[in-house]
Short mmCIF file of C-alpha atoms in Angstrom, two decimals:
data_model
loop_
_atom_site.label_atom_id
_atom_site.label_comp_id
_atom_site.label_asym_id
_atom_site.label_seq_id
_atom_site.Cartn_x
_atom_site.Cartn_y
_atom_site.Cartn_z
CA MET A 1 -31.98 -40.99 -53.00
CA VAL A 2 -35.24 -39.36 -51.90
CA ILE A 3 -35.11 -35.74 -50.50
CA SER A 4 -37.74 -35.33 -47.81
CA ALA A 5 -40.11 -32.34 -48.26
CA ALA A 6 -40.95 -32.20 -44.62
CA PRO A 7 -38.48 -29.33 -43.67
CA LEU A 8 -40.05 -27.21 -46.59
CA ILE A 9 -43.58 -27.92 -45.33
CA TYR A 10 -42.60 -26.90 -41.79
CA ILE A 11 -41.21 -23.65 -42.99
CA LEU A 12 -44.19 -22.90 -45.24
CA ILE A 13 -46.58 -23.40 -42.25
CA PHE A 14 -44.55 -21.16 -39.96
CA VAL A 15 -44.40 -18.32 -42.65
CA GLY A 16 -48.20 -18.83 -43.26
CA VAL A 17 -48.84 -18.59 -39.40
CA LEU A 18 -46.52 -15.52 -39.28
CA ALA A 19 -48.48 -13.70 -42.05
CA LEU A 20 -51.64 -14.74 -40.21
CA VAL A 21 -50.80 -12.56 -37.18
CA GLN A 22 -50.50 -9.53 -39.23
CA GLY A 23 -53.71 -10.23 -41.04
CA ILE A 24 -55.66 -10.75 -37.76
CA TYR A 25 -54.06 -7.51 -36.28
CA LEU A 26 -55.22 -5.41 -39.42
CA THR A 27 -58.56 -6.96 -39.42
CA VAL A 28 -59.38 -6.22 -35.81
CA PHE A 29 -58.00 -2.73 -35.67
CA GLY A 30 -58.13 -1.48 -39.30
CA LYS A 31 -55.53 -0.24 -41.74
CA ALA A 32 -54.85 2.89 -39.64
CA ILE A 33 -52.88 0.91 -37.16
CA SER A 34 -50.20 0.02 -39.91
CA LEU A 35 -46.92 1.86 -39.39
CA ASN A 36 -46.68 2.96 -42.94
CA ASN A 37 -50.16 4.55 -43.04
CA ARG A 38 -50.21 8.20 -44.32
CA ILE A 39 -52.97 9.34 -41.86
CA ASN A 40 -51.87 8.60 -38.23
CA ARG A 41 -54.03 6.47 -36.10
CA ARG A 42 -55.08 9.16 -33.60
CA LEU A 43 -56.48 11.41 -36.50
CA ASP A 44 -58.22 8.40 -37.95
CA MET A 45 -59.92 7.71 -34.76
CA LEU A 46 -61.00 11.32 -34.20
CA GLU A 47 -62.29 11.43 -37.84
CA LYS A 48 -64.49 8.52 -37.14
CA GLY A 49 -66.43 10.34 -34.38
CA ALA A 50 -64.50 9.50 -31.30
CA GLY A 51 -64.03 12.05 -28.71
CA ARG A 52 -60.67 13.53 -27.96
CA GLU A 53 -60.68 12.37 -24.29
CA GLN A 54 -61.84 8.95 -25.35
CA VAL A 55 -59.13 8.64 -27.96
CA LEU A 56 -56.41 9.79 -25.39
CA GLU A 57 -57.64 7.22 -22.95
CA GLN A 58 -57.66 4.42 -25.41
CA LEU A 59 -54.09 5.23 -26.69
CA ARG A 60 -52.54 5.65 -23.26
CA LYS A 61 -54.15 2.42 -22.23
CA GLU A 62 -52.50 0.61 -25.16
CA MET A 63 -49.12 2.23 -24.30
CA SER A 64 -49.06 0.97 -20.80
CA GLN A 65 -50.81 -2.24 -20.78
CA HIS A 66 -48.03 -4.52 -21.72
CA MET A 67 -45.60 -3.34 -18.91
CA ARG A 68 -48.18 -3.91 -16.36
CA SER A 69 -48.55 -7.61 -17.36
CA ARG A 70 -44.94 -8.60 -16.70
CA SER A 71 -46.15 -11.07 -14.16
CA ILE A 72 -47.87 -13.22 -16.76
CA PRO A 73 -45.63 -16.40 -17.33
CA ILE A 74 -43.79 -16.27 -20.82
CA TYR A 75 -45.28 -12.98 -21.46
CA SER A 76 -42.80 -11.11 -19.35
CA ILE A 77 -40.18 -11.83 -22.07
CA LEU A 78 -42.33 -10.27 -24.67
CA ALA A 79 -43.59 -7.19 -22.57
CA ASP A 80 -40.73 -4.83 -23.36
CA LYS A 81 -40.83 -5.36 -27.14
CA ALA A 82 -44.68 -5.27 -27.24
CA GLN A 83 -44.58 -1.89 -25.38
CA LYS A 84 -41.97 -0.42 -27.84
CA ALA A 85 -44.01 -1.82 -30.73
CA ASN A 86 -47.16 -0.30 -29.24
CA ILE A 87 -49.22 -3.40 -29.89
CA ALA A 88 -52.88 -2.67 -29.50
CA PHE A 89 -53.79 -6.27 -28.55
CA THR A 90 -54.06 -6.64 -24.75
CA PRO A 91 -51.69 -9.19 -23.21
CA GLN A 92 -54.68 -11.57 -22.76
CA GLN A 93 -55.62 -11.11 -26.41
CA LEU A 94 -52.05 -11.65 -27.67
CA ILE A 95 -51.90 -14.88 -25.67
CA MET A 96 -55.21 -15.97 -27.32
CA VAL A 97 -53.65 -15.17 -30.63
CA MET A 98 -50.78 -17.52 -29.93
CA GLY A 99 -53.41 -20.26 -29.13
CA VAL A 100 -55.26 -19.64 -32.35
CA LEU A 101 -52.06 -19.74 -34.35
CA ALA A 102 -50.94 -22.86 -32.60
CA GLY A 103 -54.26 -24.57 -33.64
CA VAL A 104 -53.89 -23.44 -37.33
CA ALA A 105 -50.28 -24.63 -37.23
CA PHE A 106 -51.50 -28.11 -35.70
CA VAL A 107 -54.16 -28.35 -38.56
CA GLY A 108 -51.40 -27.60 -41.08
CA LEU A 109 -48.98 -30.19 -39.66
CA THR A 110 -51.83 -32.84 -39.48
CA PHE A 111 -52.68 -32.48 -43.12
CA GLY A 112 -49.19 -31.68 -44.42
CA THR A 113 -46.88 -34.07 -42.42
CA GLY A 114 -46.92 -37.54 -41.19
CA ALA A 115 -45.36 -36.58 -37.83
CA SER A 116 -46.77 -38.15 -34.61
CA LEU A 117 -49.32 -36.49 -32.44
CA PRO A 118 -46.68 -35.42 -29.57
CA VAL A 119 -44.44 -34.03 -32.20
CA ARG A 120 -47.31 -32.03 -33.81
CA ILE A 121 -48.47 -30.64 -30.55
CA VAL A 122 -44.96 -29.38 -29.53
CA VAL A 123 -44.21 -27.99 -32.97
CA SER A 124 -47.54 -26.23 -33.25
CA VAL A 125 -47.35 -24.60 -29.83
CA ALA A 126 -43.68 -23.58 -30.72
CA MET A 127 -44.89 -22.15 -33.94
CA GLY A 128 -47.83 -20.30 -32.41
CA ILE A 129 -45.69 -18.66 -29.66
CA GLY A 130 -42.58 -18.17 -32.01
CA ALA A 131 -44.75 -16.41 -34.66
CA VAL A 132 -46.06 -13.84 -32.14
CA PHE A 133 -42.56 -13.32 -30.79
CA VAL A 134 -41.03 -12.78 -34.27
CA TRP A 135 -43.89 -10.49 -35.36
CA VAL A 136 -43.70 -8.23 -32.19
CA ASN A 137 -39.92 -8.21 -32.39
CA ASN A 138 -40.00 -7.05 -36.02
CA THR A 139 -42.74 -4.63 -35.42
CA ALA A 140 -40.82 -2.92 -32.61
CA LYS A 141 -37.74 -2.69 -34.55
CA LYS A 142 -39.49 -1.16 -37.45
CA ARG A 143 -41.44 1.26 -35.30
CA MET A 144 -38.38 2.32 -33.32
CA ALA A 145 -36.38 2.87 -36.59
CA MET A 146 -39.25 4.87 -38.17
CA ILE A 147 -39.50 7.29 -35.11
CA GLU A 148 -35.62 7.75 -35.05
CA GLU A 149 -35.94 8.79 -38.84
CA GLN A 150 -39.06 10.98 -38.34
CA LEU A 151 -37.83 12.83 -35.23
CA PRO A 152 -35.38 15.30 -36.89
CA ASP A 153 -38.03 16.45 -39.35
CA ALA A 154 -40.59 16.71 -36.44
CA VAL A 155 -38.19 18.83 -34.43
CA GLU A 156 -37.52 21.12 -37.43
CA LEU A 157 -41.20 21.53 -37.96
CA MET A 158 -41.45 22.59 -34.37
CA VAL A 159 -38.62 25.18 -34.89
CA ARG A 160 -40.35 26.66 -38.03
CA SER A 161 -43.58 26.91 -35.90
CA LEU A 162 -41.97 28.58 -32.96
CA ARG A 163 -40.13 31.03 -35.37
CA VAL A 164 -43.47 32.41 -36.95
CA GLY A 165 -44.78 32.98 -33.31
CA HIS A 166 -46.70 29.80 -32.30
CA PRO A 167 -46.36 28.62 -28.79
CA PHE A 168 -44.83 25.25 -28.13
CA SER A 169 -48.26 23.54 -27.50
CA SER A 170 -49.30 24.71 -30.93
CA SER A 171 -46.09 23.42 -32.54
CA LEU A 172 -46.91 20.01 -30.94
CA GLN A 173 -50.40 20.05 -32.48
CA ILE A 174 -48.89 20.81 -35.93
CA VAL A 175 -46.55 17.90 -35.63
CA ALA A 176 -49.34 15.61 -34.52
CA ARG A 177 -51.38 16.64 -37.60
CA GLU A 178 -48.64 16.68 -40.22
CA VAL A 179 -46.33 13.86 -39.23
CA PRO A 180 -47.49 10.23 -40.07
CA ASP A 181 -47.42 7.47 -37.69
CA PRO A 182 -45.68 6.24 -35.52
CA LEU A 183 -44.48 9.68 -34.38
CA GLY A 184 -47.53 11.54 -35.30
CA THR A 185 -49.75 9.60 -32.84
CA GLU A 186 -47.15 9.89 -30.12
CA MET A 187 -46.87 13.60 -30.45
CA GLY A 188 -50.76 13.94 -30.57
CA ILE A 189 -50.91 12.17 -27.19
CA ILE A 190 -48.39 14.64 -25.64
CA SER A 191 -50.26 17.45 -27.11
CA ASP A 192 -53.72 16.22 -25.68
CA GLU A 193 -52.04 15.52 -22.30
CA ALA A 194 -50.67 19.07 -22.29
CA ALA A 195 -54.15 20.45 -23.16
CA TYR A 196 -55.56 18.59 -20.06
CA GLY A 197 -52.85 20.19 -17.75
CA ARG A 198 -49.83 17.76 -17.78
CA ASP A 199 -46.38 19.17 -18.00
CA VAL A 200 -44.93 18.80 -21.44
CA GLY A 201 -41.46 18.08 -20.25
CA GLU A 202 -42.64 15.31 -17.98
CA ALA A 203 -44.81 13.84 -20.99
CA LEU A 204 -41.87 13.89 -23.25
CA LYS A 205 -39.53 12.32 -20.60
CA THR A 206 -42.18 9.56 -20.04
CA MET A 207 -42.28 8.87 -23.82
CA ALA A 208 -38.49 8.78 -23.96
CA GLU A 209 -38.27 6.23 -21.10
CA ARG A 210 -41.04 4.16 -22.40
CA MET A 211 -39.25 3.91 -25.96
CA ASP A 212 -35.73 3.86 -24.37
CA MET A 213 -34.55 6.46 -27.08
CA GLN A 214 -31.73 8.73 -26.26
CA ASP A 215 -32.78 11.36 -28.90
CA LEU A 216 -36.21 11.73 -27.25
CA ARG A 217 -34.38 12.13 -23.86
CA PHE A 218 -32.43 15.02 -25.60
CA LEU A 219 -35.80 16.59 -26.66
CA ALA A 220 -37.35 16.24 -23.19
CA VAL A 221 -34.27 17.80 -21.44
CA ALA A 222 -34.20 20.75 -23.76
CA VAL A 223 -37.86 21.46 -23.28
CA THR A 224 -37.69 20.98 -19.44
CA ILE A 225 -34.48 23.28 -19.29
CA GLN A 226 -36.31 26.09 -21.41
CA GLN A 227 -39.46 25.85 -19.22
CA THR A 228 -37.34 26.19 -15.88
CA SER A 229 -34.52 28.57 -17.08
CA GLY A 230 -35.97 30.24 -20.10
CA GLY A 231 -34.22 30.89 -23.40
CA ASN A 232 -34.71 30.76 -27.19
CA LEU A 233 -36.57 27.30 -27.56
CA ALA A 234 -36.48 27.62 -31.38
CA GLU A 235 -32.57 28.00 -31.39
CA ILE A 236 -32.27 25.17 -28.84
CA LEU A 237 -34.37 22.66 -30.94
CA HIS A 238 -32.66 23.84 -34.09
CA GLY A 239 -29.35 22.73 -32.55
CA LEU A 240 -30.87 19.59 -31.35
CA ALA A 241 -32.22 18.79 -34.90
CA LYS A 242 -28.64 19.09 -36.18
CA VAL A 243 -27.31 16.72 -33.40
CA ILE A 244 -30.08 14.18 -34.06
CA ARG A 245 -29.20 14.23 -37.75
CA ALA A 246 -25.52 13.95 -37.16
CA ARG A 247 -26.09 10.91 -34.88
CA PHE A 248 -28.43 9.24 -37.30
CA LYS A 249 -25.99 9.88 -40.16
CA LEU A 250 -23.27 8.24 -37.95
CA PHE A 251 -25.52 5.48 -36.97
CA ARG A 252 -26.17 4.78 -40.71
CA ARG A 253 -22.41 4.90 -41.53
CA VAL A 254 -21.55 2.41 -38.75
CA LYS A 255 -24.41 0.28 -39.95
CA ALA A 256 -22.82 0.09 -43.36
CA ILE A 257 -19.44 -0.55 -42.18
CA THR A 258 -20.49 -3.40 -40.01
CA ALA A 259 -22.96 -5.01 -42.54
CA GLU A 260 -20.44 -7.32 -44.00
CA ALA A 261 -19.29 -8.48 -40.64
CA LYS A 262 -22.97 -9.03 -39.55
CA TRP A 263 -23.73 -11.17 -42.65
CA SER A 264 -20.39 -13.02 -42.16
CA GLY A 265 -21.44 -13.78 -38.49
CA MET A 266 -24.92 -14.82 -39.61
CA PHE A 267 -23.50 -17.19 -42.08
CA LEU A 268 -21.02 -18.61 -39.83
CA SER A 269 -23.77 -19.23 -37.24
CA VAL A 270 -26.35 -20.73 -39.64
CA PHE A 271 -24.12 -22.68 -42.05
CA PRO A 272 -23.16 -25.51 -39.56
CA ILE A 273 -26.85 -26.05 -38.78
CA LEU A 274 -27.86 -26.08 -42.48
CA ALA A 275 -24.92 -28.47 -43.28
CA LEU A 276 -26.16 -30.80 -40.53
CA VAL A 277 -29.60 -30.66 -41.88
CA MET A 278 -28.47 -31.37 -45.47
CA VAL A 279 -26.38 -34.31 -44.47
CA ASN A 280 -29.30 -35.90 -42.48
CA VAL A 281 -31.58 -35.24 -45.53
CA LEU A 282 -29.26 -36.51 -48.29
CA GLN A 283 -27.79 -39.34 -46.24
CA PRO A 284 -29.68 -40.31 -43.10
CA ASP A 285 -27.49 -43.09 -42.07
CA TYR A 286 -24.17 -41.00 -42.23
CA TYR A 287 -23.73 -40.84 -38.36
CA ASP A 288 -25.02 -44.53 -37.75
CA ASP A 289 -21.36 -45.95 -37.31
CA VAL A 290 -20.56 -43.35 -34.43
CA LYS A 291 -23.98 -42.87 -32.78
CA GLU A 292 -23.42 -45.87 -30.28
CA THR A 293 -20.05 -44.60 -29.21
CA ALA A 294 -19.31 -43.06 -25.69
CA TYR A 295 -17.98 -39.83 -27.27
CA PHE A 296 -20.92 -39.04 -29.65
CA ILE A 297 -23.31 -37.24 -27.15
CA PRO A 298 -20.44 -35.29 -25.41
CA ALA A 299 -19.04 -34.24 -28.77
CA CYS A 300 -22.51 -33.06 -29.94
CA LEU A 301 -22.90 -31.00 -26.69
CA VAL A 302 -19.47 -29.33 -27.19
CA VAL A 303 -20.33 -28.55 -30.78
CA ALA A 304 -23.55 -26.96 -29.73
CA GLY A 305 -21.92 -25.05 -27.08
CA PHE A 306 -19.42 -23.66 -29.52
CA LEU A 307 -22.18 -22.67 -31.98
CA ILE A 308 -24.07 -20.94 -29.26
CA ALA A 309 -20.93 -19.10 -28.06
CA ASN A 310 -20.17 -18.04 -31.63
CA ILE A 311 -23.69 -16.42 -32.02
CA PHE A 312 -23.11 -14.35 -28.93
CA VAL A 313 -19.48 -13.41 -29.75
CA MET A 314 -20.34 -12.25 -33.35
CA ARG A 315 -23.28 -10.36 -32.11
CA THR A 316 -21.01 -8.60 -29.50
CA LEU A 317 -18.38 -7.75 -32.01
CA VAL A 318 -20.70 -5.88 -34.46
CA ASN A 319 -23.13 -4.46 -31.90
CA ILE A 320 -21.68 -0.95 -31.79
CA LYS A 321 -23.52 1.64 -29.86
CA VAL A 322 -23.92 5.14 -31.37
#
């Protein structure tokens, strides 16, 4: 019995292509664009000599470019995630990256496998597009999680600044200077917009809608109400910080409780496919006796339908909104 190494080669090529996306991104825009960088990207651009207005224009362009490109075929599926991930690549550049990755995957498949030309073309295109989709999705999830974790500390920093007598605009500047990315750059943009005359509450509301984050909506509403009705903004934000921390704590608790169910659902979804692959690798002629029967194709379709339904049902069961 000979075990084929082709599946492993396909997996390694895809992983290599996926790593290449991040490498290209960091090469083009520098390490400052990395989410775990200590100095936020806005400050890094200012320190390199760019003007404040130029930096604001560049960052605002990056934030809105993806949603304006929803009309591009295929890209419309990616636009929302790319916006939340704040990908600095333009939509056209991102599509070019897909093409480059597809070319790299095609070369790898040509030298690493004996697949026919049509198969190599289809698989390489799927790898190029899939790698960008996976990378953008993972970046969006990581960025949103980091913002949710940074927000309570940022709000408390605003509270301390307000209590010592600073105006709210100055507290935004302090957050933009002291908090690392991704929230530091976001608050820096709001601070710059406020300096150029935009209403702070409106800017916060726009950011909350762009990221689709409930805690940011609370912050925008609190600031807007204080601007229109007055009141002690420091105490309002202090209470908001407590609420955000409580929601974050509850979210972590729900995540811990549902972790076992999520892994069980993932196992139940993936195991049948892995079992099918292993059967075909270990004994390729296992289904030869039934392939020509009239019930084989309908049975395969029914099994595939149940597997797809299982994925959606399991995700629905453990997807608890907090």
